[in-house]
Every structure is written in C-alpha cells, then in structure tokens.
GROMACS .gro file of C-alpha atoms in nm:
model
  253
    1MET     CA    1 -17.610 -14.897   7.962
    2LYS     CA    2 -17.238 -14.863   7.826
    3ALA     CA    3 -17.312 -14.676   7.534
    4LEU     CA    4 -17.556 -14.632   7.243
    5ILE     CA    5 -17.475 -14.701   6.929
    6VAL     CA    6 -17.659 -14.527   6.546
    7ALA     CA    7 -17.580 -14.803   6.261
    8ASN     CA    8 -17.587 -14.611   5.953
    9TRP     CA    9 -17.529 -14.782   5.655
   10LYS     CA   10 -17.545 -14.540   5.446
   11MET     CA   11 -17.654 -14.609   5.015
   12GLN     CA   12 -17.534 -14.957   5.156
   13PRO     CA   13 -17.562 -15.261   5.052
   14ALA     CA   14 -17.616 -15.314   4.721
   15THR     CA   15 -17.934 -15.575   4.749
   16PHE     CA   16 -18.155 -15.697   5.054
   17ARG     CA   17 -17.939 -16.058   5.071
   18GLU     CA   18 -17.626 -15.914   5.166
   19ALA     CA   19 -17.865 -15.609   5.364
   20ARG     CA   20 -18.004 -15.933   5.529
   21ALA     CA   21 -17.642 -16.089   5.625
   22LEU     CA   22 -17.503 -15.761   5.802
   23PHE     CA   23 -17.831 -15.723   6.003
   24ASP     CA   24 -17.723 -16.088   6.163
   25ALA     CA   25 -17.372 -15.992   6.218
   26THR     CA   26 -17.482 -15.688   6.376
   27LYS     CA   27 -17.741 -15.881   6.508
   28LYS     CA   28 -17.437 -16.166   6.648
   29ALA     CA   29 -17.239 -15.854   6.744
   30ALA     CA   30 -17.481 -15.642   6.936
   31ASP     CA   31 -17.620 -15.961   7.189
   32ALA     CA   32 -17.247 -16.009   7.242
   33ALA     CA   33 -17.218 -15.665   7.320
   34ARG     CA   34 -17.324 -15.603   7.715
   35GLY     CA   35 -17.449 -15.278   7.828
   36VAL     CA   36 -17.457 -15.147   7.417
   37GLN     CA   37 -17.774 -15.010   7.289
   38VAL     CA   38 -17.740 -15.070   6.903
   39ILE     CA   39 -18.005 -14.869   6.654
   40VAL     CA   40 -17.986 -15.035   6.273
   41ALA     CA   41 -18.063 -14.697   6.051
   42PRO     CA   42 -18.062 -14.927   5.751
   43PRO     CA   43 -18.148 -14.786   5.335
   44ALA     CA   44 -18.557 -14.704   5.365
   45ILE     CA   45 -18.614 -14.976   5.142
   46PHE     CA   46 -18.482 -15.223   5.390
   47LEU     CA   47 -18.587 -15.111   5.664
   48ARG     CA   48 -18.960 -15.351   5.662
   49GLU     CA   49 -18.819 -15.657   5.569
   50LEU     CA   50 -18.565 -15.605   5.888
   51SER     CA   51 -18.754 -15.598   6.109
   52LYS     CA   52 -19.053 -15.818   5.999
   53GLY     CA   53 -19.064 -16.015   6.287
   54TYR     CA   54 -18.790 -15.922   6.432
   55ARG     CA   55 -18.791 -15.882   6.855
   56GLY     CA   56 -18.479 -15.875   6.924
   57ARG     CA   57 -18.262 -15.567   7.132
   58ILE     CA   58 -18.203 -15.362   6.848
   59THR     CA   59 -18.350 -15.076   6.746
   60PHE     CA   60 -18.427 -14.946   6.373
   61ALA     CA   61 -18.400 -14.576   6.228
   62VAL     CA   62 -18.531 -14.407   5.901
   63GLN     CA   63 -18.192 -14.255   5.727
   64ASN     CA   64 -18.462 -13.950   5.634
   65ALA     CA   65 -18.827 -13.871   5.560
   66HIS     CA   66 -19.002 -13.592   5.450
   67SER     CA   67 -19.226 -13.327   5.746
   68ALA     CA   68 -19.522 -13.276   5.516
   69THR     CA   69 -19.876 -13.538   5.586
   70ASP     CA   70 -19.964 -13.472   5.192
   71THR     CA   71 -19.896 -13.667   5.021
   72ALA     CA   72 -19.769 -13.509   4.667
   73HIS     CA   73 -19.399 -13.540   4.696
   74THR     CA   74 -19.260 -13.792   4.490
   75GLY     CA   75 -18.963 -14.022   4.583
   76GLU     CA   76 -19.028 -13.895   4.921
   77ILE     CA   77 -19.212 -14.110   5.287
   78SER     CA   78 -19.266 -14.004   5.543
   79PHE     CA   79 -19.179 -14.037   5.894
   80ALA     CA   80 -19.534 -14.216   5.973
   81GLN     CA   81 -19.521 -14.473   5.722
   82ALA     CA   82 -19.135 -14.439   5.867
   83ARG     CA   83 -19.301 -14.551   6.187
   84ASP     CA   84 -19.568 -14.812   6.068
   85ALA     CA   85 -19.171 -15.005   5.862
   86ARG     CA   86 -19.097 -14.944   6.296
   87ALA     CA   87 -18.794 -14.736   6.288
   88THR     CA   88 -18.845 -14.609   6.638
   89TYR     CA   89 -18.551 -14.346   6.599
   90ALA     CA   90 -18.428 -14.072   6.290
   91LEU     CA   91 -18.134 -13.924   6.191
   92VAL     CA   92 -18.268 -13.560   6.055
   93GLY     CA   93 -18.052 -13.306   5.926
   94HIS     CA   94 -17.748 -13.533   5.892
   95ALA     CA   95 -17.416 -13.339   5.758
   96GLU     CA   96 -17.421 -13.548   5.390
   97ARG     CA   97 -17.815 -13.442   5.384
   98ARG     CA   98 -17.713 -13.042   5.483
   99HIS     CA   99 -17.393 -12.997   5.262
  100PRO     CA  100 -17.454 -13.238   4.953
  101PRO     CA  101 -17.101 -13.267   4.682
  102THR     CA  102 -17.389 -13.142   4.502
  103GLY     CA  103 -17.531 -12.842   4.716
  104GLY     CA  104 -17.902 -12.765   4.704
  105GLY     CA  105 -17.846 -12.930   5.077
  106GLU     CA  106 -18.166 -12.827   5.409
  107ILE     CA  107 -18.143 -12.575   5.578
  108ASP     CA  108 -18.179 -12.541   5.898
  109GLU     CA  109 -18.594 -12.431   5.785
  110GLU     CA  110 -18.602 -12.741   5.690
  111VAL     CA  111 -18.490 -12.936   5.990
  112ARG     CA  112 -18.675 -12.765   6.207
  113LYS     CA  113 -18.997 -12.871   6.058
  114LYS     CA  114 -18.841 -13.265   6.012
  115VAL     CA  115 -18.789 -13.273   6.364
  116ALA     CA  116 -19.179 -13.148   6.457
  117ALA     CA  117 -19.267 -13.395   6.209
  118ALA     CA  118 -19.091 -13.718   6.382
  119LEU     CA  119 -19.193 -13.602   6.725
  120ALA     CA  120 -19.566 -13.604   6.582
  121ALA     CA  121 -19.502 -13.966   6.418
  122ASP     CA  122 -19.355 -14.096   6.740
  123ILE     CA  123 -18.992 -14.127   6.679
  124ILE     CA  124 -18.761 -14.009   6.820
  125PRO     CA  125 -18.527 -13.737   6.602
  126ILE     CA  126 -18.193 -13.802   6.642
  127LEU     CA  127 -18.089 -13.407   6.553
  128CYS     CA  128 -17.738 -13.430   6.361
  129VAL     CA  129 -17.514 -13.083   6.395
  130GLY     CA  130 -17.213 -12.986   6.319
  131GLU     CA  131 -16.948 -12.745   6.158
  132VAL     CA  132 -16.779 -12.731   5.775
  133GLU     CA  133 -16.478 -12.631   5.884
  134ARG     CA  134 -16.301 -12.444   6.186
  135THR     CA  135 -16.065 -12.184   6.131
  136GLY     CA  136 -15.929 -12.175   6.477
  137SER     CA  137 -16.122 -11.844   6.577
  138GLY     CA  138 -16.371 -12.033   6.720
  139GLU     CA  139 -16.712 -11.935   6.515
  140HIS     CA  140 -16.761 -12.231   6.506
  141PHE     CA  141 -16.963 -12.252   6.841
  142ASN     CA  142 -17.217 -12.025   6.634
  143PHE     CA  143 -17.231 -12.244   6.402
  144VAL     CA  144 -17.391 -12.502   6.644
  145LYS     CA  145 -17.568 -12.272   6.881
  146GLU     CA  146 -17.781 -12.084   6.547
  147GLN     CA  147 -17.832 -12.525   6.388
  148LEU     CA  148 -18.010 -12.632   6.789
  149ARG     CA  149 -18.151 -12.314   6.825
  150VAL     CA  150 -18.341 -12.365   6.461
  151GLY     CA  151 -18.373 -12.750   6.490
  152LEU     CA  152 -18.505 -12.739   6.888
  153LYS     CA  153 -18.799 -12.439   6.857
  154ASP     CA  154 -19.046 -12.642   6.759
  155VAL     CA  155 -18.983 -12.904   7.026
  156SER     CA  156 -19.196 -12.824   7.362
  157PRO     CA  157 -18.964 -12.870   7.701
  158SER     CA  158 -19.198 -13.173   7.791
  159ASN     CA  159 -19.051 -13.362   7.481
  160LEU     CA  160 -18.709 -13.282   7.500
  161LYS     CA  161 -18.625 -13.545   7.693
  162ARG     CA  162 -18.691 -13.723   7.299
  163VAL     CA  163 -18.480 -13.589   7.168
  164ILE     CA  164 -18.112 -13.760   7.044
  165ILE     CA  165 -17.819 -13.429   6.957
  166THR     CA  166 -17.497 -13.583   6.708
  167TYR     CA  167 -17.237 -13.367   6.697
  168GLU     CA  168 -17.102 -13.495   6.341
  169PRO     CA  169 -16.865 -13.184   6.245
  170LEU     CA  170 -16.835 -13.200   5.839
  171TRP     CA  171 -16.468 -13.225   5.805
  172THR     CA  172 -16.442 -13.525   5.988
  173ILE     CA  173 -16.607 -13.713   5.797
  174GLY     CA  174 -16.476 -14.025   5.575
  175GLN     CA  175 -16.161 -13.857   5.768
  176PRO     CA  176 -15.894 -14.178   5.914
  177ARG     CA  177 -15.962 -14.031   6.294
  178PRO     CA  178 -16.223 -13.855   6.413
  179MET     CA  179 -16.151 -13.541   6.608
  180ASP     CA  180 -15.958 -13.530   6.932
  181ALA     CA  181 -16.227 -13.694   7.248
  182ARG     CA  182 -16.091 -13.320   7.463
  183GLU     CA  183 -16.228 -13.141   7.194
  184MET     CA  184 -16.562 -13.354   7.228
  185HIS     CA  185 -16.546 -13.288   7.519
  186GLU     CA  186 -16.587 -12.885   7.475
  187MET     CA  187 -16.845 -12.911   7.248
  188ALA     CA  188 -17.077 -13.137   7.435
  189ILE     CA  189 -17.059 -12.901   7.734
  190PHE     CA  190 -17.099 -12.600   7.475
  191ILE     CA  191 -17.424 -12.800   7.391
  192ARG     CA  192 -17.550 -12.846   7.673
  193LYS     CA  193 -17.494 -12.492   7.767
  194SER     CA  194 -17.676 -12.348   7.456
  195ILE     CA  195 -17.986 -12.594   7.509
  196VAL     CA  196 -18.056 -12.470   7.876
  197GLU     CA  197 -18.037 -12.130   7.758
  198SER     CA  198 -18.326 -12.172   7.635
  199TYR     CA  199 -18.509 -12.465   7.865
  200GLY     CA  200 -18.312 -12.511   8.221
  201GLN     CA  201 -18.143 -12.771   8.339
  202ALA     CA  202 -18.310 -13.060   8.122
  203GLY     CA  203 -18.099 -12.950   7.880
  204MET     CA  204 -17.788 -13.057   8.134
  205ASP     CA  205 -17.942 -13.455   8.018
  206ILE     CA  206 -18.006 -13.406   7.662
  207LYS     CA  207 -17.863 -13.695   7.553
  208ILE     CA  208 -17.498 -13.625   7.215
  209LEU     CA  209 -17.389 -13.869   7.082
  210TYR     CA  210 -17.058 -13.818   6.831
  211GLY     CA  211 -17.020 -13.892   6.437
  212GLY     CA  212 -16.792 -13.876   6.234
  213SER     CA  213 -16.508 -14.145   6.139
  214ILE     CA  214 -16.553 -14.376   6.429
  215ASN     CA  215 -16.387 -14.719   6.396
  216GLU     CA  216 -16.294 -15.042   6.721
  217ALA     CA  217 -15.987 -14.799   6.766
  218THR     CA  218 -16.086 -14.472   6.848
  219ALA     CA  219 -16.426 -14.548   6.994
  220PRO     CA  220 -16.350 -14.646   7.377
  221ASP     CA  221 -16.132 -14.275   7.385
  222MET     CA  222 -16.486 -14.063   7.265
  223LEU     CA  223 -16.690 -14.298   7.496
  224LYS     CA  224 -16.453 -14.202   7.792
  225ASN     CA  225 -16.377 -13.839   7.824
  226GLY     CA  226 -16.587 -13.701   7.565
  227ASP     CA  227 -16.847 -13.674   7.772
  228VAL     CA  228 -17.095 -13.853   7.507
  229LYS     CA  229 -17.379 -14.163   7.541
  230GLY     CA  230 -17.344 -14.268   7.242
  231LEU     CA  231 -17.187 -14.247   6.903
  232LEU     CA  232 -17.312 -14.242   6.523
  233VAL     CA  233 -17.115 -14.508   6.310
  234GLY     CA  234 -17.136 -14.487   5.957
  235ARG     CA  235 -16.837 -14.626   5.691
  236ALA     CA  236 -16.749 -14.928   6.075
  237SER     CA  237 -17.112 -14.970   5.990
  238ALA     CA  238 -17.122 -15.122   5.697
  239ASP     CA  239 -16.894 -15.471   5.750
  240GLY     CA  240 -17.040 -15.709   5.961
  241SER     CA  241 -16.599 -15.748   6.046
  242HIS     CA  242 -16.626 -15.390   6.139
  243VAL     CA  243 -16.899 -15.339   6.335
  244THR     CA  244 -16.840 -15.689   6.558
  245ARG     CA  245 -16.506 -15.587   6.661
  246LEU     CA  246 -16.608 -15.223   6.748
  247LEU     CA  247 -16.906 -15.357   6.934
  248ALA     CA  248 -16.641 -15.542   7.087
  249SER     CA  249 -16.436 -15.272   7.225
  250ILE     CA  250 -16.699 -15.046   7.336
  251ALA     CA  251 -16.853 -15.397   7.582
  252ASN     CA  252 -16.495 -15.462   7.673
  253ALA     CA  253 -16.360 -15.105   7.743
   0.00000   0.00000   0.00000
C-alpha cells in the first residue's frame, strides 16, 4: 500500500445530492489510484445512505461520536450507532474539536474516553494530536506527548495495533502549505519514541498520518520524506476535481 488517505469532508456539502456526487467522484478516483487506501468521513447525516449497498474499496469513518453508551445526550450519536451505519473508523480529538473558535473544546480526558469507546464499539480510532502553535522553545513536543499519554491511557497493548495516530498541528490547518516534510519526520520519530516508552517495541509499528493543508502538489513529498503512512485531508477532499488530482499524484509518485 502506498498510502492511507482519510477524506474528512467536515460540515460539507450542504445536500445529500451533492454528497452523492462527491462520493461518486471519490470512488472513481480511488478505483484508479492503485495502492492507495481511501477512507471517507462524511457528515454523520450522510453516512448511512452513502454506505448503503456499497461494496467497493472505500471504507467509512465518523467525524465524531459521544463516548457514553446511555441515551441522555441530545444531539449526539454513539460509536455503536456509527458502527451500525457502517463506519469502520472514527476521528477522535480533531484539532477543530479540541480548539473551536468559540472556545470550550474537548479536553484530553474526553478524548481518552472516546478512544476507549471507539475500540469497545469495534471502531478503529484515528487519534489526532498536535500543538496550537510553535514558539521555538520545543515545548510543542511536551504538548504532543501529553496528548498521547492521556489519549492512549485506556488502550491495552493488544489494542494498540488498532489505533492510528494523526499529527495535525493547528497552525497549519487552512494555510496555503503544510509544514515541511523534514519537520514531520522529526515529529514522527518523537511520536513513536513516546509510545515505545509505554508499550515497548509495539509502538514502533504504530501508523502515523499527517494532517494540515495538504494537496496534490505537497502530498507526494510528505509521504516520501515525512515518515508517515498516510494523510488526513480536509479542504482538498471535499471537491471532486481536487480529490481526483490528489489521489492521482500519490498513485503516480
């Protein structure tokens, strides 16, 4: 496999008709991109209808779910409900949920509970970590290490292989270019080292993705030199022509 690509559509498109058209374009692009595994994370309201009857190469993720299993959570969905709608993966702790513009985002303890709840529902958590900003002091390493420590706290050694880590520094999201691939390589080494401290050599096999302002021009270099197994793609994945070019650039690299 050349790469694992997670297409996070965020809160778009506006209608199911548009969602179906985007999914059809993504399916066509994924079928043509040999060696590229694609996961689509649509808005939850579209998940069941898009997955219904589909038996192709694409798998599905839920963008968010609640960690609780009781019913008193108006407006939320559970990981069990997401699994029933054919979600195989779940984004957990995405930067836009940890640090929303209005404040009051998810804290590390909430993320920990969601990782555990996803695994309990037989869903693979894609645990997102990353600092808000860099000051040059190296403090961002400690920030990421603490997110990993808490987020993986309830993950047993046998379940570690079912977890995917995505590094998505908030300061890169929505920017013209991603961080330098050499910086990502350094962070990937640090992430593995941090996990090895808790899990031993099993931590060396953890899948690491990069997320943050990635497109067809920058993806091949990040995959080649960033020491990552794939990419979490936001903006570029919600446009059929963009996702077609992105997957082609990776498959042809």
